[in-house]
Tab-separated table of C-alpha atoms and ligand atoms in Angstrom:
chain	number	residue	atom	x	y	z
A	178	UNK	CA	-160.116	242.338	73.017
A	179	UNK	CA	-159.250	240.430	76.001
A	180	UNK	CA	-156.910	237.426	75.275
A	181	UNK	CA	-158.483	234.009	76.084
A	182	UNK	CA	-155.941	231.260	75.957
A	183	UNK	CA	-156.882	227.702	76.016
A	184	UNK	CA	-154.896	224.620	76.728
A	185	UNK	CA	-156.697	221.633	75.108
A	186	UNK	CA	-156.033	217.748	75.382
A	187	UNK	CA	-157.493	214.651	74.090
A	188	UNK	CA	-160.726	215.080	76.023
A	189	UNK	CA	-161.906	217.813	73.846
A	190	UNK	CA	-161.941	215.426	70.915
A	191	UNK	CA	-163.514	212.489	72.792
A	192	UNK	CA	-166.983	213.577	71.615
A	193	UNK	CA	-165.718	213.602	68.125
A	194	UNK	CA	-164.974	209.884	68.540
A	195	UNK	CA	-161.253	209.954	69.112
A	196	UNK	CA	-159.678	207.833	71.889
A	197	UNK	CA	-158.142	209.548	74.759
A	198	UNK	CA	-154.848	208.252	76.106
A	199	UNK	CA	-155.219	207.442	79.655
A	200	UNK	CA	-158.778	207.000	80.496
A	201	UNK	CA	-160.753	203.712	80.276
A	202	UNK	CA	-160.283	202.390	76.684
A	203	UNK	CA	-157.430	204.954	76.242
A	204	UNK	CA	-154.659	204.425	73.538
A	205	UNK	CA	-152.126	203.649	76.259
A	206	UNK	CA	-154.042	200.880	77.509
A	207	UNK	CA	-153.648	199.292	73.980
A	208	UNK	CA	-150.249	200.343	72.859
A	209	UNK	CA	-146.933	200.770	74.936
A	210	UNK	CA	-146.305	204.561	74.608
A	211	UNK	CA	-142.487	203.631	74.574
A	212	UNK	CA	-143.212	201.570	71.456
A	213	UNK	CA	-145.188	203.837	69.431
A	214	UNK	CA	-144.802	207.428	70.634
A	215	UNK	CA	-141.106	207.610	71.442
A	216	UNK	CA	-137.974	208.408	69.704
A	217	UNK	CA	-136.408	205.176	70.955
A	218	UNK	CA	-139.431	203.350	69.711
A	219	UNK	CA	-139.056	204.920	66.190
A	220	UNK	CA	-135.348	203.594	66.037
A	221	UNK	CA	-136.231	200.196	67.452
A	222	UNK	CA	-139.380	199.485	65.146
A	223	UNK	CA	-140.129	202.239	62.719
A	224	UNK	CA	-142.733	200.096	60.861
A	225	UNK	CA	-144.889	199.753	64.137
A	226	UNK	CA	-144.815	203.450	64.650
A	227	UNK	CA	-145.626	204.154	61.091
A	228	UNK	CA	-148.637	201.610	61.284
A	229	UNK	CA	-149.714	203.259	64.636
A	230	UNK	CA	-149.951	206.802	63.164
A	231	UNK	CA	-151.488	205.356	59.766
A	232	UNK	CA	-154.251	203.899	61.798
A	233	UNK	CA	-154.808	207.238	63.898
A	234	UNK	CA	-154.851	209.093	60.653
A	235	UNK	CA	-157.493	206.966	59.123
A	236	UNK	CA	-159.662	207.314	62.122
A	237	UNK	CA	-159.438	211.208	61.975
A	238	UNK	CA	-160.764	211.138	58.373
A	239	UNK	CA	-164.167	209.982	59.872
A	240	UNK	CA	-164.249	212.603	62.659
A	241	UNK	CA	-165.804	215.932	62.864
A	242	UNK	CA	-165.339	218.707	65.168
A	243	UNK	CA	-167.763	218.706	68.187
A	244	UNK	CA	-169.608	221.593	69.952
A	245	UNK	CA	-166.544	221.990	72.180
A	246	UNK	CA	-164.145	222.762	69.231
A	247	UNK	CA	-166.999	224.966	67.578
A	248	UNK	CA	-167.804	226.846	70.793
A	249	UNK	CA	-164.118	227.999	71.149
A	250	UNK	CA	-164.097	229.156	67.515
A	251	UNK	CA	-167.316	231.028	68.156
A	252	UNK	CA	-165.644	232.756	71.116
A	253	UNK	CA	-163.411	234.564	68.516
A	254	UNK	CA	-166.259	237.112	68.122
A	255	UNK	CA	-165.740	238.469	71.699
A	256	UNK	CA	-162.146	237.575	72.601
A	257	UNK	CA	-158.710	237.315	71.120
A	258	UNK	CA	-158.683	233.312	71.336
A	259	UNK	CA	-155.525	231.490	71.271
A	260	UNK	CA	-155.531	227.740	71.522
A	261	UNK	CA	-152.502	225.709	72.671
A	262	UNK	CA	-153.297	221.945	71.929
A	263	UNK	CA	-151.609	218.855	72.896
A	264	UNK	CA	-153.780	217.062	70.284
A	265	UNK	CA	-152.299	216.148	66.881
A	266	UNK	CA	-155.757	216.178	65.164
A	267	UNK	CA	-156.951	219.060	63.082
A	268	UNK	CA	-160.316	219.495	64.579
A	269	UNK	CA	-159.587	223.063	65.999
A	270	UNK	CA	-158.682	224.088	62.565
A	271	UNK	CA	-161.756	222.551	60.921
A	272	UNK	CA	-163.939	224.189	63.483
A	273	UNK	CA	-162.720	227.505	62.329
A	274	UNK	CA	-160.345	228.389	65.077
A	275	UNK	CA	-157.605	230.752	63.792
A	276	UNK	CA	-154.767	230.894	66.320
A	277	UNK	CA	-153.580	227.408	67.169
A	278	UNK	CA	-150.268	226.033	68.522
A	279	UNK	CA	-149.709	222.259	68.194
A	280	UNK	CA	-147.285	221.340	70.963
A	281	UNK	CA	-147.015	217.776	70.060
A	282	UNK	CA	-147.123	218.071	66.163
A	283	UNK	CA	-149.962	217.252	63.641
A	284	UNK	CA	-151.180	213.914	62.631
A	285	UNK	CA	-151.778	214.786	58.799
A	286	UNK	CA	-148.303	216.161	58.549
A	287	UNK	CA	-145.034	214.170	57.790
A	288	UNK	CA	-141.467	215.265	57.643
A	289	UNK	CA	-137.958	214.178	56.787
A	290	UNK	CA	-136.547	212.086	59.656
A	291	UNK	CA	-133.262	214.020	59.083
A	292	UNK	CA	-134.753	217.685	58.665
A	293	UNK	CA	-137.733	218.779	60.757
A	294	UNK	CA	-138.146	221.642	58.353
A	295	UNK	CA	-138.741	219.546	55.366
A	296	UNK	CA	-142.599	218.809	56.141
A	297	UNK	CA	-145.693	218.600	54.234
A	298	UNK	CA	-149.429	217.816	54.640
A	299	UNK	CA	-150.526	214.341	53.461
A	300	UNK	CA	-153.613	214.490	51.089
A	301	UNK	CA	-156.750	212.546	52.011
A	302	UNK	CA	-156.301	210.186	49.106
A	303	UNK	CA	-152.755	209.298	50.172
A	304	UNK	CA	-152.753	209.495	53.931
A	305	UNK	CA	-150.282	206.592	54.834
A	306	UNK	CA	-146.590	206.428	54.924
A	307	UNK	CA	-144.490	203.418	54.927
A	308	UNK	CA	-140.738	202.482	55.328
A	309	UNK	CA	-138.900	203.422	52.217
A	310	UNK	CA	-141.105	206.572	51.591
A	311	UNK	CA	-138.419	209.209	51.248
A	312	UNK	CA	-138.567	213.173	51.909
A	313	UNK	CA	-137.171	215.399	49.213
A	314	UNK	CA	-133.570	215.077	50.979
A	315	UNK	CA	-133.612	211.327	50.610
A	316	UNK	CA	-134.333	210.555	54.235
A	317	UNK	CA	-137.186	208.367	55.446
A	318	UNK	CA	-140.465	210.195	56.036
A	319	UNK	CA	-141.700	210.132	59.688
A	320	UNK	CA	-144.826	211.526	61.220
A	321	UNK	CA	-144.588	215.308	62.259
A	322	UNK	CA	-145.260	214.366	65.738
A	323	UNK	CA	-143.109	215.505	68.858
A	324	UNK	CA	-142.416	212.020	70.537
A	325	UNK	CA	-141.391	211.408	74.101
A	326	UNK	CA	-137.780	211.997	74.365
A	327	UNK	CA	-137.682	214.992	71.792
A	328	UNK	CA	-137.772	218.608	72.199
A	329	UNK	CA	-141.038	220.541	72.003
A	330	UNK	CA	-140.191	223.238	69.518
A	331	UNK	CA	-143.369	225.350	70.040
A	332	UNK	CA	-142.847	225.636	73.934
A	333	UNK	CA	-141.694	229.192	74.045
A	334	UNK	CA	-144.414	230.613	71.751
A	335	UNK	CA	-146.843	228.828	73.888
A	336	UNK	CA	-145.417	230.260	77.157
A	337	UNK	CA	-145.546	233.625	75.625
A	338	UNK	CA	-149.287	233.148	74.992
A	339	UNK	CA	-149.886	231.974	78.615
A	340	UNK	CA	-148.026	235.069	80.054
A	341	UNK	CA	-150.199	237.328	77.988
A	342	UNK	CA	-153.456	235.682	78.850
A	343	UNK	CA	-156.444	237.612	80.493
A	344	UNK	CA	-158.325	234.390	81.060
A	345	UNK	CA	-156.876	230.942	81.003
A	346	UNK	CA	-159.083	227.711	80.163
A	347	UNK	CA	-158.018	223.997	80.380
A	348	UNK	CA	-160.074	221.604	78.643
A	349	UNK	CA	-159.764	217.771	78.289
A	350	UNK	CA	-156.347	217.230	79.622
A	351	UNK	CA	-155.200	215.135	82.604
A	352	UNK	CA	-152.215	217.446	82.994
A	353	UNK	CA	-150.102	214.350	83.250
A	354	UNK	CA	-147.533	215.359	80.385
A	355	UNK	CA	-144.803	217.886	80.635
A	356	UNK	CA	-143.932	220.419	79.453
A	357	UNK	CA	-147.565	221.118	78.504
A	358	UNK	CA	-148.837	220.835	82.025
A	359	UNK	CA	-146.126	223.053	83.242
A	360	UNK	CA	-147.625	225.973	81.059
A	361	UNK	CA	-150.019	226.473	84.117
A	362	UNK	CA	-147.101	228.084	86.105
A	363	UNK	CA	-146.747	231.023	83.558
A	364	UNK	CA	-150.484	232.184	84.151
A	365	UNK	CA	-150.073	235.620	85.688
A	366	UNK	CA	-151.566	235.843	89.416
A	367	UNK	CA	-155.070	237.211	89.327
A	368	UNK	CA	-155.944	235.653	86.031
A	369	UNK	CA	-159.048	233.545	86.282
A	370	UNK	CA	-158.305	229.935	85.227
A	371	UNK	CA	-161.408	227.632	84.217
A	372	UNK	CA	-160.920	223.809	83.960
A	373	UNK	CA	-163.473	221.807	81.951
A	374	UNK	CA	-163.470	218.022	82.344
A	375	UNK	CA	-165.947	215.286	83.500
A	376	UNK	CA	-163.386	213.800	85.798
A	377	UNK	CA	-161.411	215.211	88.633
A	378	UNK	CA	-158.107	216.451	87.567
A	379	UNK	CA	-155.064	217.477	89.806
A	380	UNK	CA	-153.977	221.010	89.354
A	381	UNK	CA	-150.253	220.820	90.341
A	382	UNK	CA	-150.001	224.560	90.703
A	383	UNK	CA	-153.135	225.500	92.545
A	384	UNK	CA	-154.250	227.947	89.820
A	385	UNK	CA	-157.647	226.741	88.829
A	386	UNK	CA	-160.449	229.136	89.978
A	387	UNK	CA	-163.398	227.583	88.437
A	388	UNK	CA	-163.820	223.940	87.855
A	389	UNK	CA	-166.671	223.043	85.394
A	390	UNK	CA	-167.223	219.240	85.970
A	391	UNK	CA	-168.473	218.497	82.387
A	392	UNK	CA	-167.753	217.133	78.874
A	393	UNK	CA	-166.348	219.554	76.615
A	394	UNK	CA	-169.433	220.322	74.495
A	395	UNK	CA	-171.325	221.340	77.469
A	396	UNK	CA	-168.623	222.731	79.294
A	397	UNK	CA	-167.630	225.226	76.672
A	398	UNK	CA	-171.378	226.403	76.431
A	399	UNK	CA	-171.242	227.121	80.176
A	400	UNK	CA	-167.869	228.936	79.871
A	401	UNK	CA	-169.230	231.060	76.961
A	402	UNK	CA	-172.214	232.093	79.136
A	403	UNK	CA	-169.890	232.673	82.207
A	404	UNK	CA	-167.042	234.849	80.597
B	735	LIG	N1	-164.705	216.316	77.524
B	735	LIG	C1	-163.707	216.839	78.190
B	735	LIG	N2	-162.642	215.978	78.889
B	735	LIG	C2	-162.809	214.793	78.642
B	735	LIG	C3	-163.833	214.063	77.875
B	735	LIG	C4	-164.939	214.886	77.120
B	735	LIG	N3	-165.762	214.411	76.619
B	735	LIG	N4	-163.634	212.631	78.062
B	735	LIG	C5	-162.475	212.651	78.691
B	735	LIG	N5	-161.934	213.776	79.125
B	735	LIG	C6	-160.808	213.949	80.139
B	735	LIG	C7	-160.339	213.059	80.829
B	735	LIG	O1	-161.099	213.038	82.011
B	735	LIG	C8	-158.965	213.303	81.127
B	735	LIG	O2	-158.764	214.176	82.133
B	735	LIG	O3	-159.670	214.326	79.092
B	735	LIG	C9	-158.361	214.072	79.667
B	735	LIG	C10	-157.716	213.109	78.822
B	735	LIG	O4	-156.404	212.825	79.516
B	735	LIG	P1	-155.294	212.020	78.653
B	735	LIG	O5	-155.868	210.798	78.061
B	735	LIG	O6	-154.135	211.925	79.599
B	735	LIG	O7	-154.899	213.075	77.409
B	735	LIG	P2	-153.959	214.271	77.360
B	735	LIG	O8	-154.054	214.956	78.747
B	735	LIG	O9	-154.263	215.067	76.234
B	735	LIG	O10	-152.460	213.602	77.329
B	735	LIG	C11	-151.539	214.469	77.155
B	735	LIG	O11	-149.945	212.651	76.512
B	735	LIG	O12	-149.380	210.693	75.633
B	735	LIG	C12	-149.303	212.150	75.510
B	735	LIG	O13	-148.977	213.196	73.504
B	735	LIG	C13	-149.941	212.570	74.105
B	735	LIG	O14	-150.822	214.912	73.979
B	735	LIG	C14	-150.873	213.753	74.852
B	735	LIG	C15	-150.404	213.858	76.092
């Protein structure tokens, strides 16, 4: 089977009701990213950070995968589909996708702030963590999210997937954040690159071969009929 590698961002979850970051009504219009999504922000005010992620986790409980997520899962009948997502929601999993890398972590997971390997998934009836909640090593529990200023542990596996791609698809990301946006440089020459977004997106590497100017639900349908 041909390897279909997909890079997704907040836009694919927009139709599920989750806010993006940089568009109108985006999260970074309401919060300062350095306060709630950076390691410095965590050291400065961990309670604000815990509250930010508790609120986003609560929102996620009321969201369902949309036709974009589901369409990608359905493509597994024809392709070896591998999803590299910048999103921390679990909508790709819940849509049925099998191969997923979360570059920026997972909202429903928490970990010891001392040992990133001591992590677990919160249950839906206990989805908030507070200052004083400890991991098994006695350290404070923190969101299992990759914050600005932290290394991206899954970057190398993601690069390997991109280098192996026979088709590369970008859905719902402004390509503003590195190293995620830099993955495009690893797409082999001659590999078709589709970009699905209702707005214009600057492709920093000139790799995009087909721009589907559409929301994810409709764009994935068009893609499925094209490839
Ligand atoms: N369908 C598809 N794309 C959409 C939709 C939709 N319904 N609605 C908006 N978009 C597009 C926007 O046009 C934009 O290009 O989704 C993109 C969202 O861009 P951002 O808000 O910048 O989100 P993203 O690219 O995922 O941000 C990357 O930045 O702050 C960090 O860690 C955070 O993972 C995030 C990273």
